[in-house]
Amino acid sequence: MKIAILTQPLHTNYGGLIQAYALQLTLKRMGHEVFTVDRRRRGQPNILIPKAKAILKRAFLRWALRRKDIPTLNPFWMTDEDRKYISRHLTDFIQHHIQMTELIQSSKEMEGLAKRLFDAYIVGSDQVWRPKYSPCLSNYFLDFLEPTDKAIRIAYAASFGTDVWEFNARQTRRCAELAKRFNAVSVREDSAVRLCEKHLGVCAVQLVDPTLLLNAEDYRVLAKKEEVPESAGKLAVYMLDRSRQQKEAVERLASDLGLSIKDLMPEKLAWETTRKDIEKCVFPSMGAWLGGFMGAKYVITDSFHGTIFATLFRKPFLTISNKARGLTRLSSLLKRFGLEDRWVTSLEEVKKEKINKPINFENVFRVLEREKRRALKFLSDAVGISS
Protein backbone atom coordinates (compact mmCIF):
# COMPACT_ATOMS: atom_id res chain seq x y z
CA MET A 1 0.00 0.00 0.00
CA LYS A 2 1.21 3.52 -0.81
CA ILE A 3 0.87 5.74 2.28
CA ALA A 4 1.38 9.47 2.88
CA ILE A 5 2.13 10.71 6.42
CA LEU A 6 1.16 14.27 7.26
CA THR A 7 2.93 15.65 10.31
CA GLN A 8 4.24 19.03 11.40
CA PRO A 9 7.00 20.65 9.31
CA LEU A 10 10.32 18.90 9.89
CA HIS A 11 13.08 21.26 10.96
CA THR A 12 15.28 21.48 14.08
CA ASN A 13 12.85 19.80 16.45
CA TYR A 14 14.42 16.50 17.54
CA GLY A 15 11.14 15.08 18.83
CA GLY A 16 9.29 15.99 15.64
CA LEU A 17 12.00 14.44 13.48
CA ILE A 18 12.40 11.20 15.40
CA GLN A 19 8.65 10.54 15.67
CA ALA A 20 8.34 11.01 11.90
CA TYR A 21 11.23 8.59 11.36
CA ALA A 22 9.70 6.04 13.75
CA LEU A 23 6.24 6.04 12.18
CA GLN A 24 7.63 5.78 8.66
CA LEU A 25 9.96 2.90 9.61
CA THR A 26 7.15 1.06 11.41
CA LEU A 27 4.92 1.23 8.33
CA LYS A 28 7.78 0.20 6.02
CA ARG A 29 8.36 -2.86 8.20
CA MET A 30 4.69 -3.70 7.71
CA GLY A 31 5.41 -3.82 3.98
CA HIS A 32 4.13 -0.44 2.83
CA GLU A 33 5.62 2.24 0.58
CA VAL A 34 5.68 5.35 2.72
CA PHE A 35 6.25 9.07 2.10
CA THR A 36 6.20 11.92 4.62
CA VAL A 37 4.61 15.05 3.19
CA ASP A 38 7.10 17.92 3.04
CA ARG A 39 4.56 20.49 4.26
CA ARG A 40 6.20 23.73 5.34
CA ARG A 41 5.28 27.32 5.98
CA ARG A 42 6.45 30.00 3.60
CA GLY A 43 9.26 31.97 5.27
CA GLN A 44 10.13 31.48 8.93
CA PRO A 45 7.17 32.78 11.02
CA ASN A 46 7.87 30.16 13.69
CA ILE A 47 11.19 31.89 14.43
CA LEU A 48 9.82 35.43 14.73
CA ILE A 49 7.67 34.95 17.84
CA PRO A 50 10.33 33.47 20.16
CA LYS A 51 12.88 35.88 18.73
CA ALA A 52 10.63 38.86 19.54
CA LYS A 53 10.08 37.55 23.09
CA ALA A 54 13.82 37.16 23.60
CA ILE A 55 14.48 40.70 22.36
CA LEU A 56 11.83 42.24 24.61
CA LYS A 57 13.04 40.30 27.63
CA ARG A 58 16.64 41.37 27.06
CA ALA A 59 15.63 44.97 26.51
CA PHE A 60 13.74 44.95 29.82
CA LEU A 61 16.66 43.42 31.70
CA ARG A 62 19.23 45.75 30.13
CA TRP A 63 17.37 49.04 30.37
CA ALA A 64 14.71 48.74 33.07
CA LEU A 65 16.80 46.68 35.49
CA ARG A 66 20.10 48.14 34.25
CA ARG A 67 21.66 44.73 33.64
CA LYS A 68 24.69 45.81 31.58
CA ASP A 69 25.81 42.18 31.26
CA ILE A 70 22.85 41.55 28.95
CA PRO A 71 23.85 42.23 25.30
CA THR A 72 21.58 43.96 22.84
CA LEU A 73 20.49 41.95 19.81
CA ASN A 74 20.18 42.44 16.10
CA PRO A 75 16.81 40.72 15.65
CA PHE A 76 17.18 39.92 11.96
CA TRP A 77 20.78 38.75 11.55
CA MET A 78 20.00 35.28 10.26
CA THR A 79 19.93 34.73 6.52
CA ASP A 80 18.65 31.61 4.76
CA GLU A 81 22.26 30.44 4.49
CA ASP A 82 22.74 30.92 8.23
CA ARG A 83 19.65 28.79 8.93
CA LYS A 84 20.91 26.07 6.61
CA TYR A 85 24.27 26.16 8.36
CA ILE A 86 23.00 25.73 11.91
CA SER A 87 20.50 23.01 10.92
CA ARG A 88 22.74 21.12 8.48
CA HIS A 89 23.16 17.98 10.63
CA LEU A 90 19.41 17.54 11.02
CA THR A 91 18.81 18.32 7.36
CA ASP A 92 21.21 15.48 6.57
CA PHE A 93 19.18 13.20 8.84
CA ILE A 94 15.98 14.01 6.94
CA GLN A 95 17.64 13.46 3.58
CA HIS A 96 19.11 10.10 4.53
CA HIS A 97 16.43 8.61 6.78
CA ILE A 98 13.00 10.04 5.92
CA GLN A 99 11.46 9.60 2.48
CA MET A 100 9.77 12.89 1.61
CA THR A 101 7.35 14.13 -1.05
CA GLU A 102 8.04 17.28 -3.03
CA LEU A 103 7.99 20.55 -1.10
CA ILE A 104 4.45 21.84 -0.43
CA GLN A 105 4.03 25.37 0.95
CA SER A 106 0.34 26.18 0.55
CA SER A 107 -3.13 24.67 0.83
CA LYS A 108 -3.48 25.06 -2.93
CA GLU A 109 -0.39 22.92 -3.47
CA MET A 110 -1.80 20.33 -1.06
CA GLU A 111 -4.60 19.68 -3.54
CA GLY A 112 -2.00 18.27 -5.91
CA LEU A 113 -1.10 15.65 -3.31
CA ALA A 114 -4.39 13.86 -3.94
CA LYS A 115 -3.34 13.34 -7.55
CA ARG A 116 -0.40 11.22 -6.37
CA LEU A 117 -2.94 8.39 -5.84
CA PHE A 118 -1.98 7.39 -2.31
CA ASP A 119 -3.96 4.46 -0.92
CA ALA A 120 -3.97 5.91 2.60
CA TYR A 121 -3.20 9.12 4.46
CA ILE A 122 -2.03 9.10 8.08
CA VAL A 123 -2.15 12.31 10.13
CA GLY A 124 0.20 12.32 13.10
CA SER A 125 1.87 12.27 15.41
CA ASP A 126 3.08 15.34 17.33
CA GLN A 127 0.87 18.38 17.94
CA VAL A 128 -0.67 18.31 14.46
CA TRP A 129 -4.08 19.38 15.78
CA ARG A 130 -2.86 22.44 17.68
CA PRO A 131 -3.85 25.58 15.72
CA LYS A 132 -0.82 27.68 16.66
CA TYR A 133 1.62 25.01 15.46
CA SER A 134 0.06 23.84 12.18
CA PRO A 135 0.44 25.90 8.97
CA CYS A 136 -3.18 25.34 7.95
CA LEU A 137 -5.23 23.41 10.49
CA SER A 138 -7.78 21.91 8.11
CA ASN A 139 -4.95 20.39 6.03
CA TYR A 140 -4.31 18.17 9.04
CA PHE A 141 -7.88 16.93 8.74
CA LEU A 142 -7.25 16.11 5.05
CA ASP A 143 -9.38 18.92 3.61
CA PHE A 144 -7.59 18.56 0.26
CA LEU A 145 -9.28 15.19 -0.38
CA GLU A 146 -12.67 15.14 -2.03
CA PRO A 147 -15.47 13.53 0.03
CA THR A 148 -15.68 10.81 -2.62
CA ASP A 149 -11.94 10.03 -2.53
CA LYS A 150 -11.55 6.34 -1.70
CA ALA A 151 -8.22 6.71 0.13
CA ILE A 152 -8.17 5.46 3.73
CA ARG A 153 -7.97 8.30 6.28
CA ILE A 154 -6.25 7.63 9.58
CA ALA A 155 -5.15 9.72 12.55
CA TYR A 156 -2.30 8.07 14.46
CA ALA A 157 -1.55 9.47 17.94
CA ALA A 158 -2.59 12.95 16.79
CA SER A 159 -2.17 15.54 19.53
CA PHE A 160 -3.92 18.77 20.52
CA GLY A 161 -1.00 19.48 22.88
CA THR A 162 -3.36 20.67 25.62
CA ASP A 163 -6.55 19.64 27.39
CA VAL A 164 -8.13 23.03 26.55
CA TRP A 165 -10.02 23.43 23.26
CA GLU A 166 -8.09 25.99 21.18
CA PHE A 167 -10.04 25.86 17.89
CA ASN A 168 -12.25 28.84 17.07
CA ALA A 169 -15.89 28.29 16.06
CA ARG A 170 -15.16 28.19 12.32
CA GLN A 171 -12.27 25.76 12.76
CA THR A 172 -14.40 23.56 15.00
CA ARG A 173 -17.23 23.31 12.47
CA ARG A 174 -14.94 22.60 9.54
CA CYS A 175 -12.66 20.13 11.32
CA ALA A 176 -15.59 18.26 12.87
CA GLU A 177 -17.02 17.79 9.38
CA LEU A 178 -13.68 16.50 8.10
CA ALA A 179 -12.94 14.31 11.13
CA LYS A 180 -16.14 12.32 10.52
CA ARG A 181 -14.69 11.20 7.17
CA PHE A 182 -11.77 9.42 8.90
CA ASN A 183 -11.78 5.64 8.91
CA ALA A 184 -9.89 5.41 12.21
CA VAL A 185 -8.88 8.02 14.80
CA SER A 186 -6.29 7.65 17.54
CA VAL A 187 -4.82 10.37 19.75
CA ARG A 188 -1.75 10.66 21.96
CA GLU A 189 -3.17 11.98 25.24
CA ASP A 190 -6.05 10.69 27.36
CA SER A 191 -7.64 14.16 27.42
CA ALA A 192 -7.69 14.18 23.60
CA VAL A 193 -10.17 11.30 23.59
CA ARG A 194 -12.64 13.55 25.39
CA LEU A 195 -11.89 16.55 23.14
CA CYS A 196 -12.55 14.48 20.01
CA GLU A 197 -15.88 13.28 21.30
CA LYS A 198 -17.04 16.64 22.66
CA HIS A 199 -15.90 18.98 19.88
CA LEU A 200 -15.39 16.85 16.77
CA GLY A 201 -18.12 14.29 17.36
CA VAL A 202 -15.84 11.29 16.73
CA CYS A 203 -14.70 8.37 18.84
CA ALA A 204 -10.95 8.09 19.34
CA VAL A 205 -8.61 5.70 21.11
CA GLN A 206 -5.45 6.70 22.95
CA LEU A 207 -2.23 5.21 21.58
CA VAL A 208 1.47 5.70 22.25
CA ASP A 209 3.73 8.11 20.38
CA PRO A 210 5.37 6.54 17.27
CA THR A 211 8.82 6.67 18.91
CA LEU A 212 7.62 3.96 21.31
CA LEU A 213 6.82 1.58 18.44
CA LEU A 214 10.57 1.00 17.98
CA ASN A 215 12.97 -0.60 20.43
CA ALA A 216 16.00 0.97 22.09
CA GLU A 217 18.19 -1.18 19.83
CA ASP A 218 16.66 0.47 16.74
CA TYR A 219 17.88 3.82 18.02
CA ARG A 220 21.29 2.46 19.01
CA VAL A 221 21.76 1.22 15.44
CA LEU A 222 20.69 4.63 14.10
CA ALA A 223 23.18 6.45 16.33
CA LYS A 224 26.01 4.07 15.45
CA LYS A 225 25.45 4.70 11.73
CA GLU A 226 26.76 8.20 12.35
CA GLU A 227 29.71 6.83 14.34
CA VAL A 228 29.00 9.22 17.19
CA PRO A 229 30.60 8.21 20.50
CA GLU A 230 28.32 7.98 23.52
CA SER A 231 28.75 10.52 26.30
CA ALA A 232 29.32 7.95 29.01
CA GLY A 233 28.56 8.68 32.64
CA LYS A 234 27.29 12.25 32.29
CA LEU A 235 24.21 14.21 33.27
CA ALA A 236 22.36 14.58 29.94
CA VAL A 237 20.36 17.81 29.83
CA TYR A 238 17.69 18.28 27.16
CA MET A 239 15.87 21.52 27.93
CA LEU A 240 13.69 23.17 25.28
CA ASP A 241 13.27 26.33 27.33
CA ARG A 242 16.18 27.53 29.42
CA SER A 243 16.55 30.24 32.03
CA ARG A 244 19.48 31.34 34.13
CA GLN A 245 17.76 29.92 37.22
CA GLN A 246 17.30 26.53 35.55
CA LYS A 247 20.90 26.49 34.40
CA GLU A 248 22.12 27.19 37.93
CA ALA A 249 19.80 24.49 39.33
CA VAL A 250 21.11 21.94 36.81
CA GLU A 251 24.69 22.80 37.77
CA ARG A 252 23.87 22.27 41.47
CA LEU A 253 22.19 18.95 40.67
CA ALA A 254 25.20 17.84 38.62
CA SER A 255 27.44 18.70 41.54
CA ASP A 256 25.24 16.71 43.95
CA LEU A 257 25.35 13.71 41.60
CA GLY A 258 29.07 14.08 40.98
CA LEU A 259 28.51 14.23 37.22
CA SER A 260 29.64 16.52 34.43
CA ILE A 261 26.94 18.02 32.17
CA LYS A 262 26.24 16.98 28.57
CA ASP A 263 23.89 19.50 26.96
CA LEU A 264 21.92 17.97 24.09
CA MET A 265 20.89 21.33 22.64
CA PRO A 266 23.05 24.01 20.96
CA GLU A 267 24.96 26.16 23.41
CA LYS A 268 22.95 29.16 22.19
CA LEU A 269 19.73 29.56 20.23
CA ALA A 270 19.79 31.86 17.21
CA TRP A 271 17.39 34.48 18.54
CA GLU A 272 19.41 34.73 21.76
CA THR A 273 22.61 35.91 20.16
CA THR A 274 24.31 37.39 17.08
CA ARG A 275 26.26 36.06 14.08
CA LYS A 276 29.57 36.08 15.94
CA ASP A 277 28.28 33.09 17.92
CA ILE A 278 26.87 31.14 14.97
CA GLU A 279 29.06 28.09 15.73
CA LYS A 280 27.41 27.87 19.15
CA CYS A 281 23.99 27.78 17.44
CA VAL A 282 24.63 24.63 15.37
CA PHE A 283 22.26 21.79 16.27
CA PRO A 284 24.02 18.50 17.09
CA SER A 285 23.31 15.56 14.80
CA MET A 286 20.52 13.10 15.55
CA GLY A 287 23.16 10.49 16.36
CA ALA A 288 24.78 12.83 18.90
CA TRP A 289 21.37 13.57 20.42
CA LEU A 290 20.51 9.88 20.77
CA GLY A 291 24.02 9.11 21.98
CA GLY A 292 23.56 11.65 24.75
CA PHE A 293 20.68 9.63 26.18
CA MET A 294 22.36 6.28 25.52
CA GLY A 295 25.46 7.06 27.53
CA ALA A 296 23.92 9.21 30.25
CA LYS A 297 24.10 8.36 33.92
CA TYR A 298 21.10 10.62 34.60
CA VAL A 299 18.74 12.76 32.45
CA ILE A 300 17.10 16.13 33.10
CA THR A 301 14.50 17.29 30.57
CA ASP A 302 11.41 19.45 30.10
CA SER A 303 10.54 17.63 26.88
CA PHE A 304 7.96 14.98 26.02
CA HIS A 305 10.36 13.14 23.73
CA GLY A 306 13.25 13.69 26.12
CA THR A 307 11.19 11.82 28.71
CA ILE A 308 10.50 9.02 26.22
CA PHE A 309 14.16 8.48 25.36
CA ALA A 310 15.28 8.56 28.98
CA THR A 311 12.71 5.82 29.55
CA LEU A 312 13.59 3.76 26.46
CA PHE A 313 17.27 3.73 27.45
CA ARG A 314 16.34 2.97 31.09
CA LYS A 315 17.97 6.07 32.52
CA PRO A 316 16.99 7.64 35.86
CA PHE A 317 15.45 11.01 35.02
CA LEU A 318 13.49 14.02 36.17
CA THR A 319 11.02 15.84 33.92
CA ILE A 320 10.41 19.52 34.64
CA SER A 321 6.99 21.07 34.00
CA ASN A 322 6.94 23.22 30.86
CA LYS A 323 3.64 25.11 30.76
CA ALA A 324 4.58 27.01 27.61
CA ARG A 325 4.66 23.80 25.58
CA GLY A 326 1.71 22.05 27.21
CA LEU A 327 1.55 19.86 30.30
CA THR A 328 -1.14 17.44 29.12
CA ARG A 329 1.12 15.34 26.94
CA LEU A 330 3.66 14.89 29.74
CA SER A 331 1.11 14.10 32.43
CA SER A 332 -0.63 11.58 30.16
CA LEU A 333 2.65 9.88 29.25
CA LEU A 334 3.94 9.64 32.83
CA LYS A 335 0.60 8.45 34.19
CA ARG A 336 0.32 5.71 31.58
CA PHE A 337 3.68 4.23 32.61
CA GLY A 338 3.38 4.83 36.35
CA LEU A 339 6.12 7.47 36.35
CA GLU A 340 4.23 10.43 37.84
CA ASP A 341 6.82 10.76 40.62
CA ARG A 342 9.48 11.69 38.03
CA TRP A 343 7.67 14.99 37.32
CA VAL A 344 8.77 18.13 39.19
CA THR A 345 7.63 21.73 38.97
CA SER A 346 11.17 23.07 39.43
CA LEU A 347 14.64 21.68 40.08
CA GLU A 348 15.07 24.04 43.02
CA GLU A 349 12.43 22.09 44.96
CA VAL A 350 13.85 18.63 44.28
CA LYS A 351 14.76 16.63 47.36
CA LYS A 352 17.61 14.14 47.37
CA GLU A 353 15.19 11.25 48.03
CA LYS A 354 13.39 11.96 44.75
CA ILE A 355 16.63 12.25 42.81
CA ASN A 356 17.87 8.90 44.05
CA LYS A 357 14.57 7.01 44.03
CA PRO A 358 14.92 4.00 41.67
CA ILE A 359 12.57 3.51 38.72
CA ASN A 360 10.81 0.18 38.24
CA PHE A 361 11.65 -0.18 34.56
CA GLU A 362 10.42 -3.78 34.48
CA ASN A 363 6.91 -2.55 35.17
CA VAL A 364 7.31 0.31 32.68
CA PHE A 365 8.30 -2.07 29.89
CA ARG A 366 5.48 -4.50 30.67
CA VAL A 367 3.05 -1.65 30.11
CA LEU A 368 4.96 -0.52 27.02
CA GLU A 369 4.83 -3.94 25.37
CA ARG A 370 1.07 -4.07 25.90
CA GLU A 371 0.60 -0.56 24.48
CA LYS A 372 2.87 -1.30 21.54
CA ARG A 373 0.78 -4.36 20.61
CA ARG A 374 -2.40 -2.25 20.75
CA ALA A 375 -0.86 0.42 18.53
CA LEU A 376 0.49 -1.99 15.93
CA LYS A 377 -2.88 -3.75 15.75
CA PHE A 378 -4.61 -0.38 15.27
CA LEU A 379 -2.29 0.47 12.37
CA SER A 380 -2.60 -2.99 10.81
CA ASP A 381 -6.39 -2.94 11.05
CA ALA A 382 -6.66 0.67 9.89
CA VAL A 383 -4.60 0.32 6.72
CA GLY A 384 -6.47 -2.91 6.01
CA ILE A 385 -9.87 -1.22 6.09
CA SER A 386 -11.74 -1.79 2.89
CA SER A 387 -12.52 1.50 1.19
PDB file of C-alpha atoms in Angstrom, residues 16 20 29-30 36-37 43 65 108-109 126 132 157 159 176 206 256 260-261 274 281 299 318 321 338-339 355-356 379:
ATOM      1  CA  GLY A  16       9.288  15.994  15.643  1.00  0.00           C
ATOM      2  CA  ALA A  20       8.340  11.011  11.898  1.00  0.00           C
ATOM      3  CA  ARG A  29       8.365  -2.859   8.204  1.00  0.00           C
ATOM      4  CA  MET A  30       4.694  -3.698   7.710  1.00  0.00           C
ATOM      5  CA  THR A  36       6.198  11.915   4.624  1.00  0.00           C
ATOM      6  CA  VAL A  37       4.606  15.054   3.189  1.00  0.00           C
ATOM      7  CA  GLY A  43       9.260  31.965   5.268  1.00  0.00           C
ATOM      8  CA  LEU A  65      16.803  46.679  35.486  1.00  0.00           C
ATOM      9  CA  LYS A 108      -3.477  25.060  -2.930  1.00  0.00           C
ATOM     10  CA  GLU A 109      -0.391  22.924  -3.467  1.00  0.00           C
ATOM     11  CA  ASP A 126       3.077  15.338  17.327  1.00  0.00           C
ATOM     12  CA  LYS A 132      -0.815  27.678  16.659  1.00  0.00           C
ATOM     13  CA  ALA A 157      -1.551   9.470  17.939  1.00  0.00           C
ATOM     14  CA  SER A 159      -2.165  15.536  19.526  1.00  0.00           C
ATOM     15  CA  ALA A 176     -15.589  18.258  12.872  1.00  0.00           C
ATOM     16  CA  GLN A 206      -5.455   6.701  22.953  1.00  0.00           C
ATOM     17  CA  ASP A 256      25.241  16.708  43.947  1.00  0.00           C
ATOM     18  CA  SER A 260      29.636  16.523  34.426  1.00  0.00           C
ATOM     19  CA  ILE A 261      26.940  18.016  32.167  1.00  0.00           C
ATOM     20  CA  THR A 274      24.306  37.387  17.076  1.00  0.00           C
ATOM     21  CA  CYS A 281      23.986  27.776  17.440  1.00  0.00           C
ATOM     22  CA  VAL A 299      18.742  12.756  32.455  1.00  0.00           C
ATOM     23  CA  LEU A 318      13.491  14.021  36.172  1.00  0.00           C
ATOM     24  CA  SER A 321       6.993  21.068  34.001  1.00  0.00           C
ATOM     25  CA  GLY A 338       3.384   4.827  36.349  1.00  0.00           C
ATOM     26  CA  LEU A 339       6.116   7.468  36.346  1.00  0.00           C
ATOM     27  CA  ILE A 355      16.634  12.252  42.809  1.00  0.00           C
ATOM     28  CA  ASN A 356      17.874   8.899  44.048  1.00  0.00           C
ATOM     29  CA  LEU A 379      -2.295   0.470  12.366  1.00  0.00           C
TER      30      LEU A 379
END
